[in-house]
């Protein structure tokens, strides 16, 4: 499975890969997202005011555990393991 990223999504991937969103090491799962939106903190209580998720138009055909190739501008940039899918 492959997702072609837009520029903003690609920027988030590059920030995650390069540690700019530390302590995150991937996109937020639903629990972390809800915690950041509600309290501006990760579930582990670190201050984090920006929800970082990979928003896609459709999750049809995707399931937890899938490995998904992320491409930007025709280049492979990362492989994502879908650990949480939510709306």
mmCIF file with all atom_site columns, C-alpha atoms in Angstrom:
data_model
loop_
_atom_site.group_PDB
_atom_site.id
_atom_site.type_symbol
_atom_site.label_atom_id
_atom_site.label_alt_id
_atom_site.label_comp_id
_atom_site.label_asym_id
_atom_site.label_entity_id
_atom_site.label_seq_id
_atom_site.pdbx_PDB_ins_code
_atom_site.Cartn_x
_atom_site.Cartn_y
_atom_site.Cartn_z
_atom_site.occupancy
_atom_site.B_iso_or_equiv
_atom_site.pdbx_formal_charge
_atom_site.auth_seq_id
_atom_site.auth_comp_id
_atom_site.auth_asym_id
_atom_site.auth_atom_id
_atom_site.pdbx_PDB_model_num
ATOM 1  C CA . UNK A 1 1  ? 0.000   0.000  0.000  1.00 0.00 ? 1  UNK A CA 1
ATOM 2  C CA . UNK A 1 2  ? 1.192   3.495  -0.823 1.00 0.00 ? 2  UNK A CA 1
ATOM 3  C CA . UNK A 1 3  ? 0.174   6.995  0.236  1.00 0.00 ? 3  UNK A CA 1
ATOM 4  C CA . UNK A 1 4  ? 1.295   9.970  -1.835 1.00 0.00 ? 4  UNK A CA 1
ATOM 5  C CA . UNK A 1 5  ? 1.914   12.783 0.625  1.00 0.00 ? 5  UNK A CA 1
ATOM 6  C CA . UNK A 1 6  ? 1.082   16.425 0.129  1.00 0.00 ? 6  UNK A CA 1
ATOM 7  C CA . UNK A 1 7  ? 3.663   19.030 1.134  1.00 0.00 ? 7  UNK A CA 1
ATOM 8  C CA . UNK A 1 8  ? 2.360   19.472 4.692  1.00 0.00 ? 8  UNK A CA 1
ATOM 9  C CA . UNK A 1 9  ? 2.198   15.727 5.321  1.00 0.00 ? 9  UNK A CA 1
ATOM 10 C CA . UNK A 1 10 ? 5.711   15.327 3.943  1.00 0.00 ? 10 UNK A CA 1
ATOM 11 C CA . UNK A 1 11 ? 6.954   18.092 6.247  1.00 0.00 ? 11 UNK A CA 1
ATOM 12 C CA . UNK A 1 12 ? 5.466   16.249 9.249  1.00 0.00 ? 12 UNK A CA 1
ATOM 13 C CA . UNK A 1 13 ? 7.176   13.019 8.170  1.00 0.00 ? 13 UNK A CA 1
ATOM 14 C CA . UNK A 1 14 ? 10.523  14.784 7.798  1.00 0.00 ? 14 UNK A CA 1
ATOM 15 C CA . UNK A 1 15 ? 10.106  16.429 11.221 1.00 0.00 ? 15 UNK A CA 1
ATOM 16 C CA . UNK A 1 16 ? 9.354   13.053 12.817 1.00 0.00 ? 16 UNK A CA 1
ATOM 17 C CA . UNK A 1 17 ? 12.296  11.349 11.101 1.00 0.00 ? 17 UNK A CA 1
ATOM 18 C CA . UNK A 1 18 ? 14.715  14.116 12.102 1.00 0.00 ? 18 UNK A CA 1
ATOM 19 C CA . UNK A 1 19 ? 13.546  14.428 15.719 1.00 0.00 ? 19 UNK A CA 1
ATOM 20 C CA . UNK A 1 20 ? 11.924  17.852 15.422 1.00 0.00 ? 20 UNK A CA 1
ATOM 21 C CA . UNK A 1 21 ? 8.787   16.485 17.115 1.00 0.00 ? 21 UNK A CA 1
ATOM 22 C CA . UNK A 1 22 ? 10.691  14.776 19.936 1.00 0.00 ? 22 UNK A CA 1
ATOM 23 C CA . UNK A 1 23 ? 9.668   12.958 22.093 1.00 0.00 ? 23 UNK A CA 1
ATOM 24 C CA . UNK A 1 24 ? 7.394   11.597 19.332 1.00 0.00 ? 24 UNK A CA 1
ATOM 25 C CA . UNK A 1 25 ? 8.856   8.814  17.237 1.00 0.00 ? 25 UNK A CA 1
ATOM 26 C CA . UNK A 1 26 ? 5.829   8.511  14.961 1.00 0.00 ? 26 UNK A CA 1
ATOM 27 C CA . UNK A 1 27 ? 2.410   9.943  14.317 1.00 0.00 ? 27 UNK A CA 1
ATOM 28 C CA . UNK A 1 28 ? 0.162   10.125 17.377 1.00 0.00 ? 28 UNK A CA 1
ATOM 29 C CA . UNK A 1 29 ? -2.180  7.307  18.209 1.00 0.00 ? 29 UNK A CA 1
ATOM 30 C CA . UNK A 1 30 ? -5.726  8.245  19.207 1.00 0.00 ? 30 UNK A CA 1
ATOM 31 C CA . UNK A 1 31 ? -4.998  8.346  22.953 1.00 0.00 ? 31 UNK A CA 1
ATOM 32 C CA . UNK A 1 32 ? -2.111  10.790 22.496 1.00 0.00 ? 32 UNK A CA 1
ATOM 33 C CA . UNK A 1 33 ? -4.099  12.900 20.032 1.00 0.00 ? 33 UNK A CA 1
ATOM 34 C CA . UNK A 1 34 ? -7.031  13.236 22.436 1.00 0.00 ? 34 UNK A CA 1
ATOM 35 C CA . UNK A 1 35 ? -4.700  14.058 25.330 1.00 0.00 ? 35 UNK A CA 1
ATOM 36 C CA . UNK A 1 36 ? -2.922  16.793 23.361 1.00 0.00 ? 36 UNK A CA 1
ATOM 37 C CA . UNK A 1 37 ? -6.182  18.306 22.114 1.00 0.00 ? 37 UNK A CA 1
ATOM 38 C CA . UNK A 1 38 ? -7.737  18.269 25.596 1.00 0.00 ? 38 UNK A CA 1
ATOM 39 C CA . UNK A 1 39 ? -4.771  19.076 27.868 1.00 0.00 ? 39 UNK A CA 1
ATOM 40 C CA . UNK A 1 40 ? -1.883  20.113 25.574 1.00 0.00 ? 40 UNK A CA 1
ATOM 41 C CA . UNK A 1 41 ? 0.083   17.219 27.079 1.00 0.00 ? 41 UNK A CA 1
ATOM 42 C CA . UNK A 1 42 ? 1.046   13.763 25.913 1.00 0.00 ? 42 UNK A CA 1
ATOM 43 C CA . UNK A 1 43 ? -0.378  10.860 27.953 1.00 0.00 ? 43 UNK A CA 1
ATOM 44 C CA . UNK A 1 44 ? 3.033   10.645 29.683 1.00 0.00 ? 44 UNK A CA 1
ATOM 45 C CA . UNK A 1 45 ? 2.411   14.297 30.799 1.00 0.00 ? 45 UNK A CA 1
ATOM 46 C CA . UNK A 1 46 ? 5.075   16.011 28.653 1.00 0.00 ? 46 UNK A CA 1
ATOM 47 C CA . UNK A 1 47 ? 3.933   19.410 27.391 1.00 0.00 ? 47 UNK A CA 1
ATOM 48 C CA . UNK A 1 48 ? 3.043   19.113 23.692 1.00 0.00 ? 48 UNK A CA 1
ATOM 49 C CA . UNK A 1 49 ? 0.622   21.573 22.107 1.00 0.00 ? 49 UNK A CA 1
ATOM 50 C CA . UNK A 1 50 ? 0.507   20.312 18.531 1.00 0.00 ? 50 UNK A CA 1
ATOM 51 C CA . UNK A 1 51 ? -1.404  17.202 17.478 1.00 0.00 ? 51 UNK A CA 1
ATOM 52 C CA . UNK A 1 52 ? 0.722   15.334 14.906 1.00 0.00 ? 52 UNK A CA 1
ATOM 53 C CA . UNK A 1 53 ? -1.338  12.923 12.829 1.00 0.00 ? 53 UNK A CA 1
ATOM 54 C CA . UNK A 1 54 ? -1.304  11.647 9.285  1.00 0.00 ? 54 UNK A CA 1
ATOM 55 C CA . UNK A 1 55 ? -4.634  12.780 7.921  1.00 0.00 ? 55 UNK A CA 1
ATOM 56 C CA . UNK A 1 56 ? -5.722  10.923 4.818  1.00 0.00 ? 56 UNK A CA 1
ATOM 57 C CA . UNK A 1 57 ? -8.823  11.343 2.671  1.00 0.00 ? 57 UNK A CA 1
ATOM 58 C CA . UNK A 1 58 ? -9.859  7.720  3.115  1.00 0.00 ? 58 UNK A CA 1
ATOM 59 C CA . UNK A 1 59 ? -8.810  4.803  5.290  1.00 0.00 ? 59 UNK A CA 1
ATOM 60 C CA . UNK A 1 60 ? -10.597 2.337  3.035  1.00 0.00 ? 60 UNK A CA 1
ATOM 61 C CA . UNK A 1 61 ? -8.456  -0.749 2.563  1.00 0.00 ? 61 UNK A CA 1
ATOM 62 C CA . UNK A 1 62 ? -6.139  0.154  5.465  1.00 0.00 ? 62 UNK A CA 1
ATOM 63 C CA . UNK A 1 63 ? -5.980  -1.772 8.712  1.00 0.00 ? 63 UNK A CA 1
ATOM 64 C CA . UNK A 1 64 ? -3.861  -1.687 11.839 1.00 0.00 ? 64 UNK A CA 1
ATOM 65 C CA . UNK A 1 65 ? -0.561  -3.449 11.292 1.00 0.00 ? 65 UNK A CA 1
ATOM 66 C CA . UNK A 1 66 ? -0.347  -2.566 7.589  1.00 0.00 ? 66 UNK A CA 1
ATOM 67 C CA . UNK A 1 67 ? 3.004   -1.324 6.333  1.00 0.00 ? 67 UNK A CA 1
ATOM 68 C CA . UNK A 1 68 ? 2.450   1.694  4.102  1.00 0.00 ? 68 UNK A CA 1
ATOM 69 C CA . UNK A 1 69 ? 4.980   3.301  1.785  1.00 0.00 ? 69 UNK A CA 1
ATOM 70 C CA . UNK A 1 70 ? 4.928   7.091  2.085  1.00 0.00 ? 70 UNK A CA 1
ATOM 71 C CA . UNK A 1 71 ? 5.939   8.928  -1.094 1.00 0.00 ? 71 UNK A CA 1
ATOM 72 C CA . UNK A 1 72 ? 6.444   12.597 -1.774 1.00 0.00 ? 72 UNK A CA 1
ATOM 73 C CA . UNK A 1 73 ? 7.150   14.183 -5.118 1.00 0.00 ? 73 UNK A CA 1
ATOM 74 C CA . UNK A 1 74 ? 7.679   10.734 -6.643 1.00 0.00 ? 74 UNK A CA 1
ATOM 75 C CA . UNK A 1 75 ? 10.274  9.686  -4.038 1.00 0.00 ? 75 UNK A CA 1
ATOM 76 C CA . UNK A 1 76 ? 9.995   7.051  -1.311 1.00 0.00 ? 76 UNK A CA 1
ATOM 77 C CA . UNK A 1 77 ? 10.432  8.851  2.020  1.00 0.00 ? 77 UNK A CA 1
ATOM 78 C CA . UNK A 1 78 ? 9.347   6.416  4.746  1.00 0.00 ? 78 UNK A CA 1
ATOM 79 C CA . UNK A 1 79 ? 7.514   3.242  5.603  1.00 0.00 ? 79 UNK A CA 1
ATOM 80 C CA . UNK A 1 80 ? 4.743   3.628  8.147  1.00 0.00 ? 80 UNK A CA 1
ATOM 81 C CA . UNK A 1 81 ? 3.308   0.822  10.226 1.00 0.00 ? 81 UNK A CA 1
ATOM 82 C CA . UNK A 1 82 ? -0.326  1.702  10.910 1.00 0.00 ? 82 UNK A CA 1
ATOM 83 C CA . UNK A 1 83 ? -0.598  1.220  14.661 1.00 0.00 ? 83 UNK A CA 1
ATOM 84 C CA . UNK A 1 84 ? -3.824  3.197  15.074 1.00 0.00 ? 84 UNK A CA 1
ATOM 85 C CA . UNK A 1 85 ? -6.539  4.214  12.617 1.00 0.00 ? 85 UNK A CA 1
ATOM 86 C CA . UNK A 1 86 ? -9.195  6.635  13.818 1.00 0.00 ? 86 UNK A CA 1
ATOM 87 C CA . UNK A 1 87 ? -11.473 9.454  12.682 1.00 0.00 ? 87 UNK A CA 1
#
